[in-house]
mmCIF file of C-alpha atoms and ligand atoms in Angstrom:
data_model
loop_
_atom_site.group_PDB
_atom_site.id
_atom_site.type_symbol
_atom_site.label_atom_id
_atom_site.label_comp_id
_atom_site.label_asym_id
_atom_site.label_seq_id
_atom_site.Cartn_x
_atom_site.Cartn_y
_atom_site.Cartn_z
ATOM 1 C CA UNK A 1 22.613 -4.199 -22.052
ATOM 2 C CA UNK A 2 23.486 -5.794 -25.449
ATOM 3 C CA UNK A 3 21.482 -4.969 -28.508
ATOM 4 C CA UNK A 4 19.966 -8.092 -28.512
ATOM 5 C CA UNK A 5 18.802 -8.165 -25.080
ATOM 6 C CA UNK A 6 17.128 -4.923 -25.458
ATOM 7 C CA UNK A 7 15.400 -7.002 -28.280
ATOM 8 C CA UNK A 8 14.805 -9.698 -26.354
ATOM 9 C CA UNK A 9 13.451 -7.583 -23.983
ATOM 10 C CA UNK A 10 11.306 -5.804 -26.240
ATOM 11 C CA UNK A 11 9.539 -8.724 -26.964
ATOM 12 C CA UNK A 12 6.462 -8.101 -25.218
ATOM 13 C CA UNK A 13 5.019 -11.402 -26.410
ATOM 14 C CA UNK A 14 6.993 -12.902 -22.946
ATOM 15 C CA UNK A 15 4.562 -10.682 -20.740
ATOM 16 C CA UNK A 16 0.760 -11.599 -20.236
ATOM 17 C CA UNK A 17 -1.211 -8.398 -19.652
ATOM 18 C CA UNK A 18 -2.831 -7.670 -16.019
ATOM 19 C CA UNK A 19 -6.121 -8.722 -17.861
ATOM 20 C CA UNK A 20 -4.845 -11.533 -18.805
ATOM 21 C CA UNK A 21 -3.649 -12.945 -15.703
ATOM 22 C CA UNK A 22 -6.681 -11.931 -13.603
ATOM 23 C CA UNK A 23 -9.002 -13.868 -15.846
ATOM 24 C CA UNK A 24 -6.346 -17.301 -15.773
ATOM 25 C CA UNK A 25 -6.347 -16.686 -11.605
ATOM 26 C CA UNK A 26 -10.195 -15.928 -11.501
ATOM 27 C CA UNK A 27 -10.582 -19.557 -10.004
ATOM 28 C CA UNK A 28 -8.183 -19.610 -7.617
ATOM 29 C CA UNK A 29 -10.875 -16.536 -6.155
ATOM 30 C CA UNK A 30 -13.999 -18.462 -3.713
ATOM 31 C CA UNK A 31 -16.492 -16.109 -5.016
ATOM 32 C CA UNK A 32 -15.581 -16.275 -8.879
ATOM 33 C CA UNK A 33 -18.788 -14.933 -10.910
ATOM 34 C CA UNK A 34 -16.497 -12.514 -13.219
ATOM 35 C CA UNK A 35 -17.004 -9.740 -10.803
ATOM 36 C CA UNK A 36 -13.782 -9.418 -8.803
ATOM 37 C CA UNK A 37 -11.875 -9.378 -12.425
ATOM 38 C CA UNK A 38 -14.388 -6.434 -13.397
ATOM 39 C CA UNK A 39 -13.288 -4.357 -10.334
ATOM 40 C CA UNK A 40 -9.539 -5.153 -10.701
ATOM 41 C CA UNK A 41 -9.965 -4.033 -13.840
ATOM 42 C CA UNK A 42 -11.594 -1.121 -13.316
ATOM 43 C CA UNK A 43 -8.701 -0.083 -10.549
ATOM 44 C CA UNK A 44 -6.138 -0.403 -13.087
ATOM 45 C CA UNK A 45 -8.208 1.644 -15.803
ATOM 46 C CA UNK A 46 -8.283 4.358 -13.312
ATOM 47 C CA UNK A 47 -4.622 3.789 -12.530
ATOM 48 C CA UNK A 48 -3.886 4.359 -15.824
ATOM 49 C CA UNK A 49 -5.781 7.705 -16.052
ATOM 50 C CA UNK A 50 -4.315 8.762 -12.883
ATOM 51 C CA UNK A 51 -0.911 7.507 -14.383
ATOM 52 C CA UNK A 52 -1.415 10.069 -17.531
ATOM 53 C CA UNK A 53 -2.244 12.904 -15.557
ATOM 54 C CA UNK A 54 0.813 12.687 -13.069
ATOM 55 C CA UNK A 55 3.195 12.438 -15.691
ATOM 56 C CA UNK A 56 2.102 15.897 -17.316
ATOM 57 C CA UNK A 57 1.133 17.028 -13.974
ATOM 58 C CA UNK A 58 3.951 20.385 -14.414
ATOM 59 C CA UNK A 59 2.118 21.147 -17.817
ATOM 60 C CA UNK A 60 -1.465 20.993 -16.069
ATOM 61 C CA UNK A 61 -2.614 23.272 -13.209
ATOM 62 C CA UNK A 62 -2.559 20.064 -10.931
ATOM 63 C CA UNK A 63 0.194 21.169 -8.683
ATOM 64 C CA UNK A 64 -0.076 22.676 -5.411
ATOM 65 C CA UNK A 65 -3.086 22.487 -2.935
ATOM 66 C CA UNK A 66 -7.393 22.647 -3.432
ATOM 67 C CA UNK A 67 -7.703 25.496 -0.306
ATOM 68 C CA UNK A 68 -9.566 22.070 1.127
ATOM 69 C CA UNK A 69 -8.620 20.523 4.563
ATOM 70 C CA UNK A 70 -9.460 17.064 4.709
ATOM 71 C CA UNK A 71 -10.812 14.831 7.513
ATOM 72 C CA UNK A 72 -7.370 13.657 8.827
ATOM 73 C CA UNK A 73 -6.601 17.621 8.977
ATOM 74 C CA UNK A 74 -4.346 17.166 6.026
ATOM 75 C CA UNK A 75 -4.479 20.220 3.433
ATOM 76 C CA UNK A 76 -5.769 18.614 0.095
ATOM 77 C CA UNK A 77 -3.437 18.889 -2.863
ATOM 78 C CA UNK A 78 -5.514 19.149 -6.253
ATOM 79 C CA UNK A 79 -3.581 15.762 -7.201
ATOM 80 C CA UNK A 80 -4.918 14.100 -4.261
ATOM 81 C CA UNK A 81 -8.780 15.553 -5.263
ATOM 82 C CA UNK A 82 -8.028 14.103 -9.003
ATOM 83 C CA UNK A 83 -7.241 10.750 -7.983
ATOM 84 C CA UNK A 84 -9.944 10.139 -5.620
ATOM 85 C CA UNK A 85 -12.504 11.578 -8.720
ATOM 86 C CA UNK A 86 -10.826 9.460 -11.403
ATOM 87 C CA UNK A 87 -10.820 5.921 -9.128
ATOM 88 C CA UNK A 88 -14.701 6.898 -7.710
ATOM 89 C CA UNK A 89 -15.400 7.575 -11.314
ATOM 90 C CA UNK A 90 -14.187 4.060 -12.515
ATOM 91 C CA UNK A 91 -15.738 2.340 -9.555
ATOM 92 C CA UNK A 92 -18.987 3.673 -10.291
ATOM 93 C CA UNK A 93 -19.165 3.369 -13.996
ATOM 94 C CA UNK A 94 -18.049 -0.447 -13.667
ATOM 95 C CA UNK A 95 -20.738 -1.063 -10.654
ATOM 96 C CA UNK A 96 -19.076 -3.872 -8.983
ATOM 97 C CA UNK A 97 -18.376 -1.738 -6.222
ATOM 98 C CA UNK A 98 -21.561 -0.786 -3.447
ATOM 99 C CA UNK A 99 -19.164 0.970 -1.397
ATOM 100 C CA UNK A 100 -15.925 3.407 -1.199
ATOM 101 C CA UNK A 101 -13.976 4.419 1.710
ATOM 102 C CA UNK A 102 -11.688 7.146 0.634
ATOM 103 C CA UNK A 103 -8.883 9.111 2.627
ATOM 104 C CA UNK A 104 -10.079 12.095 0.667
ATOM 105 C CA UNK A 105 -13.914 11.851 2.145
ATOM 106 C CA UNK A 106 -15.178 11.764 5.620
ATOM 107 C CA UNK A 107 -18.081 9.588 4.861
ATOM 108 C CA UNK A 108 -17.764 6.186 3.054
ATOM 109 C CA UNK A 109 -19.656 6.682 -0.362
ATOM 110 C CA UNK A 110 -22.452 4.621 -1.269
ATOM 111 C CA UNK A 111 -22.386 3.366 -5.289
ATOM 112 C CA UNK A 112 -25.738 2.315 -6.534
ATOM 113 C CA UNK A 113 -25.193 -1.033 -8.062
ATOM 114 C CA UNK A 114 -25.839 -1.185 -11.686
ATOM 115 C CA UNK A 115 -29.071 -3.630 -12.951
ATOM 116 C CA UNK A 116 -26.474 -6.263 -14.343
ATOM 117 C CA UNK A 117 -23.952 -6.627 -11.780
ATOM 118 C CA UNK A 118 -24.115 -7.521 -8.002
ATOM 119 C CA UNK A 119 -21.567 -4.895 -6.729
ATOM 120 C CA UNK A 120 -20.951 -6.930 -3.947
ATOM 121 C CA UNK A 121 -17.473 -5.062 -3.114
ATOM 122 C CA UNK A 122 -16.103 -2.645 -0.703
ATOM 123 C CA UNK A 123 -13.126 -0.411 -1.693
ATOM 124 C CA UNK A 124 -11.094 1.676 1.090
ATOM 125 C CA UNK A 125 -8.292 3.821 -0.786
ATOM 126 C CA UNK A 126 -5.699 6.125 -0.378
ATOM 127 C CA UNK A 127 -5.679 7.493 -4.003
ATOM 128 C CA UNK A 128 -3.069 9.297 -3.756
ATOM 129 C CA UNK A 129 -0.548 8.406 -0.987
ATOM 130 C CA UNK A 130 2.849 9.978 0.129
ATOM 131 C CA UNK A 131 1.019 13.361 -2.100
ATOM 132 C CA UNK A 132 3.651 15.879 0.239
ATOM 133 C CA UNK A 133 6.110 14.850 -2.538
ATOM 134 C CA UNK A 134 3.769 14.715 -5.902
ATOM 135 C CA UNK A 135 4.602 19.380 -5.931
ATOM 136 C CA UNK A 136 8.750 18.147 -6.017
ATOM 137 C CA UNK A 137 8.184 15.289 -8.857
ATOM 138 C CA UNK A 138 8.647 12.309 -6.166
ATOM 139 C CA UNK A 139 7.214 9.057 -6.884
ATOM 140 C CA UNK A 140 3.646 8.659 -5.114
ATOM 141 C CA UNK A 141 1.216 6.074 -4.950
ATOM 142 C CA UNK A 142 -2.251 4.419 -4.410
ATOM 143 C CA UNK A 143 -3.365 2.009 -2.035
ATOM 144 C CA UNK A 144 -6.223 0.042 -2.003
ATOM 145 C CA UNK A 145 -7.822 -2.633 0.226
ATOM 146 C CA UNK A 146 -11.385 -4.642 -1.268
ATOM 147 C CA UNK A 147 -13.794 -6.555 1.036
ATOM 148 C CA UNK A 148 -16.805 -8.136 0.565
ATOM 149 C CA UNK A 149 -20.123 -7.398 2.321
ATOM 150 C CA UNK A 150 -21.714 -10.055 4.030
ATOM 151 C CA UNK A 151 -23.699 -12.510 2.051
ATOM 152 C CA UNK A 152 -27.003 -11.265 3.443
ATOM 153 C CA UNK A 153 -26.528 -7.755 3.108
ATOM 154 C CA UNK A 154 -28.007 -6.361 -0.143
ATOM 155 C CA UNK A 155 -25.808 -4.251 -1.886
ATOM 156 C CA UNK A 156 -28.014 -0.993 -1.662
ATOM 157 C CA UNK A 157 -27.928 -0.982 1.624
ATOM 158 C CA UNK A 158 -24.161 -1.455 2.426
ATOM 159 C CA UNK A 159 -23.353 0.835 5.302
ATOM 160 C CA UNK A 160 -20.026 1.650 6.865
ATOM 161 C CA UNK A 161 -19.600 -0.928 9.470
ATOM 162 C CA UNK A 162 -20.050 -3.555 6.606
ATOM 163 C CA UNK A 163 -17.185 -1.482 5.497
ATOM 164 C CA UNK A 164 -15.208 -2.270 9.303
ATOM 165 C CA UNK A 165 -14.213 -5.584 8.925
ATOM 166 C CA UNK A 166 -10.178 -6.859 10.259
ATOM 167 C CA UNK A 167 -7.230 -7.134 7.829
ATOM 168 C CA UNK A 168 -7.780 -10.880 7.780
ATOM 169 C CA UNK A 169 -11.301 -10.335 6.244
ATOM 170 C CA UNK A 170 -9.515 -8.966 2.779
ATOM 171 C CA UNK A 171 -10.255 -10.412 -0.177
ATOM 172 C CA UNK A 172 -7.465 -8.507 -2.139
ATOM 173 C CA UNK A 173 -5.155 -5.221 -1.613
ATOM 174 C CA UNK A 174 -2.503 -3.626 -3.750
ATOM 175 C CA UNK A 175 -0.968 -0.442 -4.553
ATOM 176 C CA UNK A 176 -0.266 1.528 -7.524
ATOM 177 C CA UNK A 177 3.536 3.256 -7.146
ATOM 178 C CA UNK A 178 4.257 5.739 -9.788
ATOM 179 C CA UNK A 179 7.633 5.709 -9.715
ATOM 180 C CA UNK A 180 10.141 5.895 -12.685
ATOM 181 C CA UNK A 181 7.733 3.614 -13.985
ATOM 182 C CA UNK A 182 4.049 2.768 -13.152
ATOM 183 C CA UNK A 183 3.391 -0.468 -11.292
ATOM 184 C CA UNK A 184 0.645 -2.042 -10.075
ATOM 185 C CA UNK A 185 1.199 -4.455 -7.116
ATOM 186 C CA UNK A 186 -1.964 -7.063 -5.667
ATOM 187 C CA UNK A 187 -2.965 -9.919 -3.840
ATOM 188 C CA UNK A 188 -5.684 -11.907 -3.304
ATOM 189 C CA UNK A 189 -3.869 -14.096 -0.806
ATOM 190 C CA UNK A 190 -2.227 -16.305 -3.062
ATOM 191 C CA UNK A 191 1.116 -14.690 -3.754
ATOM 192 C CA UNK A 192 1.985 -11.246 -4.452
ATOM 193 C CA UNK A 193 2.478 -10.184 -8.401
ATOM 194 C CA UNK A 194 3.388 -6.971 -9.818
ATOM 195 C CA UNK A 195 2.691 -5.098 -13.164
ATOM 196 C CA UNK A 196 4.632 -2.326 -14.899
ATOM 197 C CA UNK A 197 2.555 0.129 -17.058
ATOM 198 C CA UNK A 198 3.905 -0.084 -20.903
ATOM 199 C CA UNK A 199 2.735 3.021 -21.456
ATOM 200 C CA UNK A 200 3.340 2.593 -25.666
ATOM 201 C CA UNK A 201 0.151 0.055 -25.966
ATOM 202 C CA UNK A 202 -1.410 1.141 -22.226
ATOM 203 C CA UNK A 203 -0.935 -1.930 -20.711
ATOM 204 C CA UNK A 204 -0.108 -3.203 -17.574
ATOM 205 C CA UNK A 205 2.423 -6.543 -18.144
ATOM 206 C CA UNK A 206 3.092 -9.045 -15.594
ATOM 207 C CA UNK A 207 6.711 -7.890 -14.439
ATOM 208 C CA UNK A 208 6.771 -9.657 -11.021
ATOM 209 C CA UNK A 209 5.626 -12.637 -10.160
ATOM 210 C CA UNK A 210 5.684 -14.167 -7.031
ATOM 211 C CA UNK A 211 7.201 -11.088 -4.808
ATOM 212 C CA UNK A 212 9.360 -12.623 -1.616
ATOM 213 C CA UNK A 213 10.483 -9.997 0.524
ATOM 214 C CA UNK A 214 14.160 -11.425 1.864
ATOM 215 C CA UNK A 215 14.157 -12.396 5.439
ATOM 216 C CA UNK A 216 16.660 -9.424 6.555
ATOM 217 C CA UNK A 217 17.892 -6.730 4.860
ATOM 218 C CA UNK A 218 20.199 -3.453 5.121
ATOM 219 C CA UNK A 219 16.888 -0.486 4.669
ATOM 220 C CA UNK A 220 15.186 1.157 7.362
ATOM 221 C CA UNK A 221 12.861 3.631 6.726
ATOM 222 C CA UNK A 222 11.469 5.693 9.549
ATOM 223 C CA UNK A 223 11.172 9.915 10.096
ATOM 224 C CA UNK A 224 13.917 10.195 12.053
ATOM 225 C CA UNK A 225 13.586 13.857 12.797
ATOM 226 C CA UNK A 226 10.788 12.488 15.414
ATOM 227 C CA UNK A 227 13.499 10.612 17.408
ATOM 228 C CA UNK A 228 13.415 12.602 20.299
ATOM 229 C CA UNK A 229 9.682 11.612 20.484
ATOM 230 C CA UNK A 230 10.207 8.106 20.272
ATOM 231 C CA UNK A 231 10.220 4.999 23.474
ATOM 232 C CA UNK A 232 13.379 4.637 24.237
ATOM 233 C CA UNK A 233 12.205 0.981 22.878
ATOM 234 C CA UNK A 234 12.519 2.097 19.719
ATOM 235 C CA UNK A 235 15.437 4.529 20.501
ATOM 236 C CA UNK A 236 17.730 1.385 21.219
ATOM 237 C CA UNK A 237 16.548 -0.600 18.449
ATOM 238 C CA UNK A 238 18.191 2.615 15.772
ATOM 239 C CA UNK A 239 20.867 2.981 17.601
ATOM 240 C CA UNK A 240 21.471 -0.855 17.147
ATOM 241 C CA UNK A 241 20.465 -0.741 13.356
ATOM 242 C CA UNK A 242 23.429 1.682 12.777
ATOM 243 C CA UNK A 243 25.970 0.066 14.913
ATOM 244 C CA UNK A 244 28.962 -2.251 12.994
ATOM 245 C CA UNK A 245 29.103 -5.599 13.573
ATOM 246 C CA UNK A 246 31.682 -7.765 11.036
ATOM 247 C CA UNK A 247 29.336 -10.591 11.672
ATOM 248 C CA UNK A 248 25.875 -8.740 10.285
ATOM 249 C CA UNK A 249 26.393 -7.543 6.478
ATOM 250 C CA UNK A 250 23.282 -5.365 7.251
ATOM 251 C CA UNK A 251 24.489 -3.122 9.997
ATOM 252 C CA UNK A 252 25.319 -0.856 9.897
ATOM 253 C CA UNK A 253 21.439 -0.051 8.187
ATOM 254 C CA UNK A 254 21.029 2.155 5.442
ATOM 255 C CA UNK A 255 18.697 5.097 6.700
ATOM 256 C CA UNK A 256 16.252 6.019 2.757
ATOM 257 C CA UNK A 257 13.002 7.359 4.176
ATOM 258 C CA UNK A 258 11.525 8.745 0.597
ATOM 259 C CA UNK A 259 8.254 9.746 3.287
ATOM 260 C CA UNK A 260 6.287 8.442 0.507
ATOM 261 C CA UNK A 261 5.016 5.365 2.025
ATOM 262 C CA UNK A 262 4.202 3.517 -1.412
ATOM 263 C CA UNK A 263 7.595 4.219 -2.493
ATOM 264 C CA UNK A 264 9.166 3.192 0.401
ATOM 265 C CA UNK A 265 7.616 0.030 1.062
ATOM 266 C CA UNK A 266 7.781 -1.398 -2.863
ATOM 267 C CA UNK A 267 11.664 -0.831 -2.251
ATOM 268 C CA UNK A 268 11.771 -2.479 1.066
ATOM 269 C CA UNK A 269 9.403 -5.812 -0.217
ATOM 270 C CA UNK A 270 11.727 -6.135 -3.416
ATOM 271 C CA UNK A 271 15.117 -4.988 -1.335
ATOM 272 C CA UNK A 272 14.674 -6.255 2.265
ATOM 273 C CA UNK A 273 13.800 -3.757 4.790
ATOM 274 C CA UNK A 274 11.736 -2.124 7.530
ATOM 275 C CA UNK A 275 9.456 0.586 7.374
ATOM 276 C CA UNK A 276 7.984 2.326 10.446
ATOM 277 C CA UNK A 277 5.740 5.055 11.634
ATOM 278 C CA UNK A 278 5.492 4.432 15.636
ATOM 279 C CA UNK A 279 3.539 6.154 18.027
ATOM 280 C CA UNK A 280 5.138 9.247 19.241
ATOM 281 C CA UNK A 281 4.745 11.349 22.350
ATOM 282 C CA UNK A 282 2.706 14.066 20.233
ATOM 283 C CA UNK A 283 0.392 10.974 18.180
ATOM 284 C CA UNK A 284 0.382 7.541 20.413
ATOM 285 C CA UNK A 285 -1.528 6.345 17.143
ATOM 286 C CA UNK A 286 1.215 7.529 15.165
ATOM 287 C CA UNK A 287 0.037 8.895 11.344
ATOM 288 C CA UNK A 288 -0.973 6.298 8.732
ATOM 289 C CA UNK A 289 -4.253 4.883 7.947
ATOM 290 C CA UNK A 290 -5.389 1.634 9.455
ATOM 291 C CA UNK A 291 -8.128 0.873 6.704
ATOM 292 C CA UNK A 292 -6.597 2.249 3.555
ATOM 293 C CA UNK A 293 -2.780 2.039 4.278
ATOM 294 C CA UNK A 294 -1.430 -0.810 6.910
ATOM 295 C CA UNK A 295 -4.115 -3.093 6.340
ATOM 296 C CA UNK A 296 -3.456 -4.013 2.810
ATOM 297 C CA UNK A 297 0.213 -3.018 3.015
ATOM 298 C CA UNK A 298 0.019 -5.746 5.797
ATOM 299 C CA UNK A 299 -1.978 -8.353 3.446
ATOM 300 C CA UNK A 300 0.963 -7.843 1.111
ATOM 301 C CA UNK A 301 3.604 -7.948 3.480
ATOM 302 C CA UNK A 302 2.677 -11.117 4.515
ATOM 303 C CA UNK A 303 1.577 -12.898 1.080
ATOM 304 C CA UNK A 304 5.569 -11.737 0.537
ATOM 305 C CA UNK A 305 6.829 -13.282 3.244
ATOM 306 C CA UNK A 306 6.933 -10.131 5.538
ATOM 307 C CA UNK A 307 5.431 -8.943 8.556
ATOM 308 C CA UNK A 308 3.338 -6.125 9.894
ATOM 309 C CA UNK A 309 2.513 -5.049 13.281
ATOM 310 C CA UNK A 310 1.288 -2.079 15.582
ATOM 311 C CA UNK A 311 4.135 -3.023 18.022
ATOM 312 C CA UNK A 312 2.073 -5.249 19.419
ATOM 313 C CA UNK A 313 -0.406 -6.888 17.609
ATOM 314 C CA UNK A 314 -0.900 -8.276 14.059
ATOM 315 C CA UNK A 315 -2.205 -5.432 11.994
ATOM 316 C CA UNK A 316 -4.628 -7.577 10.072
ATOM 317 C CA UNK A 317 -6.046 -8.621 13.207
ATOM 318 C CA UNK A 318 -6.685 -4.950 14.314
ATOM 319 C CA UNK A 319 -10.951 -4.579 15.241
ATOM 320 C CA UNK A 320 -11.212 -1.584 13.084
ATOM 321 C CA UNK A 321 -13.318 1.128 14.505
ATOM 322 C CA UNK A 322 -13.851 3.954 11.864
ATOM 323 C CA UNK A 323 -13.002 4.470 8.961
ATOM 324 C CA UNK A 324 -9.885 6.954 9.013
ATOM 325 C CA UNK A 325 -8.692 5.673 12.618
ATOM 326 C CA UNK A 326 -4.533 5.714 12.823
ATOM 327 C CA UNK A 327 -2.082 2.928 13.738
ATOM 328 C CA UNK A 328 1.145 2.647 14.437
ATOM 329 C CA UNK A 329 3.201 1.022 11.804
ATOM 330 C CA UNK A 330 6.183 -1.576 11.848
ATOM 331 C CA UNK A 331 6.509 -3.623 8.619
ATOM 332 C CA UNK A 332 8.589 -5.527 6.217
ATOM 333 C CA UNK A 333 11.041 -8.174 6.534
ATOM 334 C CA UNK A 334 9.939 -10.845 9.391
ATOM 335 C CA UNK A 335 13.404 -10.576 10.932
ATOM 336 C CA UNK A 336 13.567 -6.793 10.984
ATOM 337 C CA UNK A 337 10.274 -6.641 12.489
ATOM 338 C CA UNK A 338 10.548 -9.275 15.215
ATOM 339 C CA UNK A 339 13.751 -7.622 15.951
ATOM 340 C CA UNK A 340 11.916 -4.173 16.220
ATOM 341 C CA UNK A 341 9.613 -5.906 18.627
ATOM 342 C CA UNK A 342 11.982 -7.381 20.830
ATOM 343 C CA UNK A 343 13.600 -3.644 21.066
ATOM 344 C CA UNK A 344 10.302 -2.436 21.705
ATOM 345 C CA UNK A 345 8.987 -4.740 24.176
ATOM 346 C CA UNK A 346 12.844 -4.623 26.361
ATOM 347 C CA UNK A 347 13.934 -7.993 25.292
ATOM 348 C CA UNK A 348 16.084 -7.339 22.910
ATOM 349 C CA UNK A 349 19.949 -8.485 23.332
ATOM 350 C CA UNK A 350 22.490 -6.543 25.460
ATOM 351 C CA UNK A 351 23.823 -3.398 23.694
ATOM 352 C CA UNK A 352 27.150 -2.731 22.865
ATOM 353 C CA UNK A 353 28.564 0.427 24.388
ATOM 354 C CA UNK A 354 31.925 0.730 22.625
HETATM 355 P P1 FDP B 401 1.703 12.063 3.097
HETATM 356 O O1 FDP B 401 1.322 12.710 4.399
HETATM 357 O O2 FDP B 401 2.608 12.904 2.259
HETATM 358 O O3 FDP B 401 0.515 11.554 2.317
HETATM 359 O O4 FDP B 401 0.435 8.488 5.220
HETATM 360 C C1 FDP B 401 0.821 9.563 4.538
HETATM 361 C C2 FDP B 401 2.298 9.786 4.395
HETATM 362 O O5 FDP B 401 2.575 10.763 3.454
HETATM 363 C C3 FDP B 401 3.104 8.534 3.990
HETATM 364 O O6 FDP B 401 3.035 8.259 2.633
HETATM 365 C C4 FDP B 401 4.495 8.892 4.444
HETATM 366 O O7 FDP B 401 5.331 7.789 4.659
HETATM 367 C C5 FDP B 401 4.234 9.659 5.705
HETATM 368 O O8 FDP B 401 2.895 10.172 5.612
HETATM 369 C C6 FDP B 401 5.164 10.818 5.848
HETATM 370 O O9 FDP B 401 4.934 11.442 7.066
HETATM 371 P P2 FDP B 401 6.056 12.372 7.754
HETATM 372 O O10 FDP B 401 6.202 13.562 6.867
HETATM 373 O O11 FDP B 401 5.497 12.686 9.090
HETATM 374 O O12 FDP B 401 7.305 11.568 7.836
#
């Protein structure tokens, strides 16, 4: 890059901050009051605190685990128990939010809606996904997925199964991936935009507007040291991702499985790709998170241009029923996916042997 483009670059006056651009879009929103911008906001404030942690997080004593097992099973890592504090923390403080769902708590958590705002919102979060890699300095990330509770529920006395609603019922998801730099990713089903983190005047700038995943593309993502416990469905549909063909520039498929699911789906929207975590013999439901990870990893998919399905069925049309219930996973490029369906449902064109 020339000296000059750096400068041009540099010129942050091209960039509207996340603030910004939530308050210009407010309208596009059916319930605009001022409240929905609050909570965005007050996700990105704690993204940002989260943000500043993780990046000293080898100075601190936030490494390694809490000696806590959470509900999914999963041993806690004292990064993952930071998160969820910091985003509950922000969430309560800017009382737009009556209710949390949080990987890192069995029960959804009420918030008691402060005098001046109607807290009308539900928040269901990962805080801190993919957090096997956050010890070994991989990029992690947040996920988050806000509904509304139903107009004639008062806020106080939001309960989980206001909490249960489908995919479809979103009124905005996104994801937080900090990566070699510090994005934040939402929709509020008009479009997909994404903002990097300047971390020199602690803002986040619109980077990415309008994200369109490509139809097809050369990435799939999947732990393939489960193959043995995969359908043979699924089995055929590899093997055919890796075969040559002169006619298909993306096969053979590039295998990059970071096992950070933020990470790896950001690179498959902005790359072309597929991620998937399928049922296996051990876990039929496979591993991730229907509320707090496919759901609005589906709502983005889609608002992209994607796709995102169980194997079967629509993720966003899922009927949730609780809170930290699994799902199997295929998502990303609508090609890749239908093609992963076609494998998986025996339809799929003859295989070449040879
Ligand atoms: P993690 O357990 O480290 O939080 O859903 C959680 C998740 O990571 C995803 O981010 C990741 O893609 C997947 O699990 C990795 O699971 P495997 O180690 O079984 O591949």
């Amino acid at each position: 890059m020339s000296d000059s483009s750096i400068a041009e670059h540099a010129d942050l006056g091209d960039f509207k901050t996340l603030e910004q651009f939530i308050l210009e879009t407010q309208s596009e929103y059916e319930h605009s009051s001022g409240s929905f911008s609050r909570l965005l906001r007050d996700m990105s404030v704690a993204a940002k605190i989260v943000n500043r942690d993780m990046r000293r997080a080898g100075l601190l004593d936030i490494y390694g685990q809490t000696g806590i097992t959470n509900v999914q099973g999963e041993v806690q890592k004292k990064m993952d128990a930071l998160a969820h504090k910091e985003f509950v923390l922000a969430l309560r403080r800017g009382g737009e939010c009556c209710l949390i769902g949080s990987e890192e708590h069995a029960e959804a958590i009420p918030i008691d809606a402060s005098s001046e705002s109607d807290g009308h919102y539900i928040v269901l979060m990962d805080p801190l996904d993919g957090s096997s890699n956050i010890d070994v300095n991989v990029s992690v990330g947040t996920i988050f997925s806000i509904y509304r509770i139903p107009d004639d529920v008062p806020p106080e006395e939001a309960t989980l199964d206001d909490a249960l609603q489908p995919g479809t019922d979103q009124v905005a998801a996104g994801y937080i991936v900090y990566g070699s730099s510090t994005m934040l990713v939402y929709t509020t089903g008009h479009g997909v935009n994404g903002f990097t983190l300047d971390p020199s005047i602690g803002e986040f700038l619109l980077s990415h507007r309008n994200l369109q995943t490509p139809d097809r593309g050369s990435i799939c993502s999947i732990n393939s040291g489960n193959y043995h416990a995969f359908d043979q469905g699924l089995r055929d549909y590899l093997n055919w991702l890796q075969e040559y063909d002169e006619n298909d520039p993306n096969r053979p498929a590039k295998t990059r499985y970071i096992g950070s699911f933020v990470s790896d789906f950001h690179r498959n929207m902005l790359m072309g790709g597929i991620y998937m975590y399928p049922s296996t013999q051990g876990n039929p439901d496979g591993k991730l998170r229907l509320m707090y990870e496919a759901n609005p990893m589906a709502f983005l998919i889609e608002q992209a241009g994607g796709k995102a399905t169980n194997g079967k069925t629509r993720i966003m049309e899922l009927e949730p029923e609780s809170l930290h219930q699994r799902t199997p996973l295929f998502i990303g490029s609508p090609d890749m996916v239908d093609r992963a369906h076609a494998f998986l449902q025996g339809n799929a064109p003859q295989q070449r042997t040879s």
